[in-house]
């Protein structure tokens, strides 16, 4: 299951458009059946003015018991002077092969606008 956590307004409208096509697109690469849900809730910055994306994702995953979380927001993000278009984290990956011991932990690089 995939949760699209979207802020009220344009991000929620986009999420509802995506939810129609995402299950088929995600399932096109394997035999898995994906369920995609939209959660309309405010996404707020932390006390330092940063977007705590991984913390929000962890909270939503624990609350809803889903496999993955995507946040959709129109909050401006920057890395220095560069705008950040997308950022991702894979801090809680489990091995694809359940016989593989341990947990894989890594962070995906941010994608920045040119």
Short mmCIF file of N, CA and C in Angstrom, two decimals:
data_model
loop_
_atom_site.label_atom_id
_atom_site.label_comp_id
_atom_site.label_asym_id
_atom_site.label_seq_id
_atom_site.Cartn_x
_atom_site.Cartn_y
_atom_site.Cartn_z
N UNK A 1 0.84 -1.17 0.00
CA UNK A 1 0.00 0.00 0.00
C UNK A 1 0.89 1.24 0.00
N UNK A 2 0.47 2.24 -0.76
CA UNK A 2 1.18 3.51 -0.86
C UNK A 2 0.24 4.61 -0.41
N UNK A 3 0.71 5.46 0.49
CA UNK A 3 -0.06 6.63 0.92
C UNK A 3 0.52 7.87 0.26
N UNK A 4 -0.35 8.64 -0.37
CA UNK A 4 0.01 9.97 -0.87
C UNK A 4 -0.49 10.95 0.18
N UNK A 5 0.42 11.54 0.94
CA UNK A 5 0.06 12.52 1.95
C UNK A 5 0.18 13.88 1.29
N UNK A 6 -0.95 14.55 1.13
CA UNK A 6 -0.99 15.79 0.38
C UNK A 6 -1.59 16.91 1.22
N UNK A 7 -0.98 18.07 1.09
CA UNK A 7 -1.53 19.25 1.75
C UNK A 7 -2.85 19.64 1.09
N UNK A 8 -3.74 20.27 1.84
CA UNK A 8 -4.98 20.76 1.24
C UNK A 8 -4.68 21.73 0.09
N UNK A 9 -5.53 21.72 -0.91
CA UNK A 9 -5.35 22.61 -2.06
C UNK A 9 -4.80 21.87 -3.26
N UNK A 10 -3.93 22.53 -4.01
CA UNK A 10 -3.37 21.98 -5.23
C UNK A 10 -2.68 20.62 -5.03
N UNK A 11 -1.88 20.43 -3.96
CA UNK A 11 -1.29 19.10 -3.77
C UNK A 11 -2.33 17.98 -3.64
N UNK A 12 -3.44 18.24 -2.96
CA UNK A 12 -4.49 17.23 -2.83
C UNK A 12 -5.16 16.96 -4.17
N UNK A 13 -5.39 18.01 -4.95
CA UNK A 13 -5.97 17.82 -6.29
C UNK A 13 -5.05 16.94 -7.14
N UNK A 14 -3.75 17.20 -7.09
CA UNK A 14 -2.78 16.40 -7.84
C UNK A 14 -2.80 14.95 -7.35
N UNK A 15 -2.85 14.75 -6.04
CA UNK A 15 -2.85 13.40 -5.48
C UNK A 15 -4.06 12.60 -5.98
N UNK A 16 -5.22 13.23 -6.03
CA UNK A 16 -6.42 12.53 -6.50
C UNK A 16 -6.34 12.19 -7.99
N UNK A 17 -5.62 12.99 -8.77
CA UNK A 17 -5.40 12.64 -10.18
C UNK A 17 -4.42 11.47 -10.28
N UNK A 18 -3.37 11.49 -9.45
CA UNK A 18 -2.37 10.42 -9.49
C UNK A 18 -2.93 9.08 -9.05
N UNK A 19 -3.84 9.08 -8.09
CA UNK A 19 -4.34 7.83 -7.51
C UNK A 19 -5.09 6.99 -8.56
N UNK A 20 -5.55 7.62 -9.63
CA UNK A 20 -6.24 6.86 -10.68
C UNK A 20 -5.27 6.00 -11.49
N UNK A 21 -4.05 6.50 -11.74
CA UNK A 21 -3.11 5.82 -12.63
C UNK A 21 -1.97 5.10 -11.92
N UNK A 22 -1.67 5.49 -10.69
CA UNK A 22 -0.51 4.92 -10.00
C UNK A 22 -0.58 3.41 -9.77
N UNK A 23 -1.70 2.83 -9.35
CA UNK A 23 -1.70 1.38 -9.11
C UNK A 23 -1.28 0.58 -10.35
N UNK A 24 -1.80 0.94 -11.51
CA UNK A 24 -1.43 0.23 -12.74
C UNK A 24 0.02 0.49 -13.11
N UNK A 25 0.48 1.73 -12.95
CA UNK A 25 1.86 2.05 -13.29
C UNK A 25 2.84 1.32 -12.37
N UNK A 26 2.55 1.26 -11.09
CA UNK A 26 3.43 0.57 -10.15
C UNK A 26 3.40 -0.94 -10.38
N UNK A 27 2.25 -1.49 -10.71
CA UNK A 27 2.12 -2.92 -10.93
C UNK A 27 2.63 -3.38 -12.28
N UNK A 28 2.95 -2.45 -13.17
CA UNK A 28 3.43 -2.81 -14.51
C UNK A 28 4.80 -3.46 -14.47
N UNK A 29 5.56 -3.26 -13.41
CA UNK A 29 6.93 -3.77 -13.33
C UNK A 29 7.03 -5.11 -12.61
N UNK A 30 5.96 -5.54 -12.00
CA UNK A 30 5.95 -6.84 -11.32
C UNK A 30 4.50 -7.31 -11.20
N UNK A 31 4.28 -8.37 -10.53
CA UNK A 31 2.92 -8.90 -10.39
C UNK A 31 2.20 -8.37 -9.16
N UNK A 32 2.80 -7.43 -8.46
CA UNK A 32 2.19 -6.91 -7.24
C UNK A 32 0.96 -6.06 -7.56
N UNK A 33 0.00 -6.13 -6.68
CA UNK A 33 -1.18 -5.27 -6.76
C UNK A 33 -1.01 -4.15 -5.76
N UNK A 34 -1.01 -2.92 -6.24
CA UNK A 34 -0.81 -1.76 -5.37
C UNK A 34 -2.15 -1.12 -5.04
N UNK A 35 -2.29 -0.76 -3.78
CA UNK A 35 -3.41 0.07 -3.34
C UNK A 35 -2.81 1.43 -3.01
N UNK A 36 -3.39 2.48 -3.57
CA UNK A 36 -2.89 3.84 -3.34
C UNK A 36 -4.00 4.64 -2.68
N UNK A 37 -3.67 5.28 -1.55
CA UNK A 37 -4.64 6.09 -0.81
C UNK A 37 -4.14 7.52 -0.73
N UNK A 38 -5.08 8.44 -0.63
CA UNK A 38 -4.76 9.85 -0.44
C UNK A 38 -5.12 10.24 0.98
N UNK A 39 -4.17 10.88 1.65
CA UNK A 39 -4.40 11.41 2.98
C UNK A 39 -4.23 12.92 2.90
N UNK A 40 -5.30 13.65 3.11
CA UNK A 40 -5.31 15.11 3.02
C UNK A 40 -5.02 15.68 4.40
N UNK A 41 -3.79 16.16 4.60
CA UNK A 41 -3.44 16.71 5.91
C UNK A 41 -2.35 17.77 5.76
N UNK A 42 -2.33 18.75 6.65
CA UNK A 42 -1.30 19.78 6.59
C UNK A 42 0.10 19.18 6.78
N UNK A 43 1.04 19.68 6.03
CA UNK A 43 2.45 19.30 6.17
C UNK A 43 3.16 20.56 6.65
N UNK A 44 3.69 20.50 7.86
CA UNK A 44 4.28 21.71 8.47
C UNK A 44 5.78 21.57 8.64
N UNK A 45 6.43 22.71 8.63
CA UNK A 45 7.88 22.76 8.85
C UNK A 45 8.18 22.57 10.33
N UNK A 46 9.39 22.09 10.62
CA UNK A 46 9.78 21.92 12.03
C UNK A 46 10.26 23.26 12.59
N UNK A 47 10.73 23.23 13.83
CA UNK A 47 11.14 24.47 14.52
C UNK A 47 12.33 25.16 13.85
N UNK A 48 13.09 24.45 13.02
CA UNK A 48 14.22 25.05 12.29
C UNK A 48 13.82 25.54 10.91
N UNK A 49 12.54 25.35 10.55
CA UNK A 49 12.07 25.75 9.23
C UNK A 49 12.33 24.71 8.16
N UNK A 50 12.67 23.49 8.57
CA UNK A 50 12.94 22.41 7.62
C UNK A 50 11.71 21.51 7.50
N UNK A 51 11.60 20.85 6.38
CA UNK A 51 10.51 19.90 6.17
C UNK A 51 10.96 18.53 6.68
N UNK A 52 10.37 18.05 7.77
CA UNK A 52 10.78 16.76 8.34
C UNK A 52 10.14 15.59 7.60
N UNK A 53 10.49 15.44 6.33
CA UNK A 53 9.84 14.46 5.46
C UNK A 53 9.95 13.04 5.99
N UNK A 54 11.14 12.65 6.43
CA UNK A 54 11.30 11.27 6.92
C UNK A 54 10.50 11.03 8.19
N UNK A 55 10.45 12.03 9.08
CA UNK A 55 9.66 11.90 10.30
C UNK A 55 8.17 11.77 9.99
N UNK A 56 7.69 12.59 9.06
CA UNK A 56 6.28 12.52 8.67
C UNK A 56 6.00 11.16 8.03
N UNK A 57 6.89 10.72 7.15
CA UNK A 57 6.71 9.42 6.51
C UNK A 57 6.67 8.29 7.51
N UNK A 58 7.58 8.33 8.50
CA UNK A 58 7.59 7.29 9.55
C UNK A 58 6.28 7.29 10.33
N UNK A 59 5.80 8.48 10.69
CA UNK A 59 4.56 8.59 11.47
C UNK A 59 3.38 8.03 10.69
N UNK A 60 3.29 8.37 9.41
CA UNK A 60 2.18 7.90 8.58
C UNK A 60 2.27 6.40 8.36
N UNK A 61 3.48 5.88 8.12
CA UNK A 61 3.65 4.43 7.93
C UNK A 61 3.23 3.67 9.17
N UNK A 62 3.63 4.16 10.34
CA UNK A 62 3.25 3.50 11.60
C UNK A 62 1.75 3.59 11.85
N UNK A 63 1.17 4.75 11.56
CA UNK A 63 -0.26 4.97 11.81
C UNK A 63 -1.13 4.13 10.87
N UNK A 64 -0.76 4.09 9.59
CA UNK A 64 -1.62 3.45 8.59
C UNK A 64 -1.16 2.06 8.18
N UNK A 65 0.05 1.67 8.57
CA UNK A 65 0.55 0.34 8.24
C UNK A 65 0.81 0.13 6.76
N UNK A 66 1.21 1.18 6.06
CA UNK A 66 1.45 1.04 4.63
C UNK A 66 2.91 0.71 4.33
N UNK A 67 3.20 0.47 3.05
CA UNK A 67 4.55 0.10 2.62
C UNK A 67 5.41 1.32 2.29
N UNK A 68 4.78 2.37 1.78
CA UNK A 68 5.53 3.55 1.36
C UNK A 68 4.66 4.79 1.51
N UNK A 69 5.33 5.94 1.62
CA UNK A 69 4.65 7.22 1.76
C UNK A 69 5.30 8.21 0.81
N UNK A 70 4.46 8.97 0.11
CA UNK A 70 4.93 10.07 -0.73
C UNK A 70 4.25 11.33 -0.22
N UNK A 71 5.05 12.37 0.06
CA UNK A 71 4.50 13.65 0.50
C UNK A 71 4.37 14.57 -0.70
N UNK A 72 3.23 15.22 -0.83
CA UNK A 72 3.00 16.20 -1.89
C UNK A 72 2.71 17.54 -1.22
N UNK A 73 3.57 18.50 -1.47
CA UNK A 73 3.43 19.81 -0.85
C UNK A 73 3.82 20.89 -1.84
N UNK A 74 3.31 22.08 -1.63
CA UNK A 74 3.78 23.20 -2.44
C UNK A 74 4.62 24.16 -1.60
N UNK A 75 5.11 23.67 -0.45
CA UNK A 75 6.03 24.47 0.36
C UNK A 75 7.34 24.66 -0.41
N UNK A 76 7.88 25.87 -0.45
CA UNK A 76 9.16 26.06 -1.13
C UNK A 76 10.29 25.38 -0.36
N UNK A 77 11.19 24.72 -1.09
CA UNK A 77 12.34 24.05 -0.46
C UNK A 77 13.60 24.50 -1.16
N UNK A 78 14.66 24.67 -0.39
CA UNK A 78 15.95 25.08 -0.95
C UNK A 78 17.07 24.31 -0.29
N UNK A 79 18.13 24.13 -1.05
CA UNK A 79 19.39 23.63 -0.53
C UNK A 79 20.41 24.71 -0.85
N UNK A 80 20.69 25.55 0.14
CA UNK A 80 21.49 26.74 -0.14
C UNK A 80 20.64 27.68 -0.97
N UNK A 81 21.15 28.08 -2.14
CA UNK A 81 20.40 28.95 -3.03
C UNK A 81 19.60 28.17 -4.07
N UNK A 82 19.82 26.85 -4.15
CA UNK A 82 19.17 26.04 -5.18
C UNK A 82 17.80 25.54 -4.73
N UNK A 83 16.79 25.69 -5.60
CA UNK A 83 15.48 25.12 -5.25
C UNK A 83 15.53 23.60 -5.31
N UNK A 84 14.83 22.95 -4.38
CA UNK A 84 14.75 21.49 -4.36
C UNK A 84 13.39 21.11 -4.95
N UNK A 85 13.43 20.32 -6.02
CA UNK A 85 12.21 19.88 -6.69
C UNK A 85 11.66 18.63 -6.03
N UNK A 86 12.55 17.71 -5.67
CA UNK A 86 12.12 16.45 -5.03
C UNK A 86 13.23 15.97 -4.12
N UNK A 87 12.85 15.27 -3.08
CA UNK A 87 13.80 14.71 -2.13
C UNK A 87 13.25 13.36 -1.72
N UNK A 88 14.11 12.42 -1.49
CA UNK A 88 13.63 11.10 -1.12
C UNK A 88 14.46 10.47 -0.04
N UNK A 89 13.85 9.60 0.70
CA UNK A 89 14.56 8.87 1.74
C UNK A 89 14.14 7.41 1.71
N UNK A 90 15.10 6.55 1.90
CA UNK A 90 14.81 5.11 1.95
C UNK A 90 15.41 4.56 3.23
N UNK A 91 15.22 5.26 4.31
CA UNK A 91 15.84 4.91 5.58
C UNK A 91 15.30 3.66 6.24
N UNK A 92 14.22 3.11 5.72
CA UNK A 92 13.63 1.94 6.37
C UNK A 92 13.34 0.84 5.36
N UNK A 93 14.34 0.47 4.61
CA UNK A 93 14.17 -0.60 3.63
C UNK A 93 14.42 -1.95 4.28
N UNK A 94 13.61 -2.89 3.92
CA UNK A 94 13.84 -4.27 4.33
C UNK A 94 14.40 -4.99 3.12
N UNK A 95 15.21 -6.00 3.31
CA UNK A 95 15.76 -6.73 2.17
C UNK A 95 14.65 -7.32 1.31
N UNK A 96 14.88 -7.33 -0.01
CA UNK A 96 13.90 -7.91 -0.92
C UNK A 96 13.79 -9.41 -0.71
N UNK A 97 14.88 -10.05 -0.34
CA UNK A 97 14.89 -11.48 -0.08
C UNK A 97 14.79 -11.68 1.43
N UNK A 98 13.69 -12.21 1.94
CA UNK A 98 13.53 -12.32 3.39
C UNK A 98 14.59 -13.20 4.05
N UNK A 99 15.31 -14.00 3.28
CA UNK A 99 16.37 -14.83 3.86
C UNK A 99 17.63 -14.03 4.14
N UNK A 100 17.69 -12.79 3.59
CA UNK A 100 18.85 -11.94 3.80
C UNK A 100 18.74 -11.30 5.18
N UNK A 101 19.71 -11.54 6.06
CA UNK A 101 19.61 -10.96 7.41
C UNK A 101 19.88 -9.46 7.40
N UNK A 102 19.36 -8.81 8.42
CA UNK A 102 19.67 -7.40 8.62
C UNK A 102 18.76 -6.49 7.84
N UNK A 103 18.98 -5.26 8.04
CA UNK A 103 18.17 -4.21 7.45
C UNK A 103 19.07 -3.34 6.60
N UNK A 104 18.60 -2.94 5.45
CA UNK A 104 19.35 -2.02 4.60
C UNK A 104 18.91 -0.60 4.94
N UNK A 105 19.87 0.26 5.18
CA UNK A 105 19.51 1.65 5.47
C UNK A 105 20.37 2.55 4.61
N UNK A 106 19.72 3.43 3.87
CA UNK A 106 20.43 4.38 3.03
C UNK A 106 19.51 5.55 2.73
N UNK A 107 20.07 6.59 2.20
CA UNK A 107 19.29 7.78 1.88
C UNK A 107 19.50 8.11 0.42
N UNK A 108 18.42 8.33 -0.29
CA UNK A 108 18.50 8.69 -1.70
C UNK A 108 18.91 10.15 -1.83
N UNK A 109 19.67 10.48 -2.85
CA UNK A 109 20.07 11.88 -3.03
C UNK A 109 18.88 12.75 -3.44
N UNK A 110 18.95 14.00 -3.09
CA UNK A 110 17.90 14.95 -3.47
C UNK A 110 18.05 15.30 -4.94
N UNK A 111 16.94 15.57 -5.61
CA UNK A 111 16.97 16.06 -6.98
C UNK A 111 16.75 17.56 -6.92
N UNK A 112 17.59 18.28 -7.61
CA UNK A 112 17.51 19.73 -7.57
C UNK A 112 17.16 20.28 -8.95
N UNK A 113 16.49 21.41 -8.96
CA UNK A 113 16.15 22.06 -10.22
C UNK A 113 17.43 22.60 -10.85
N UNK A 114 17.52 22.54 -12.19
CA UNK A 114 18.73 23.06 -12.86
C UNK A 114 18.86 24.55 -12.72
#
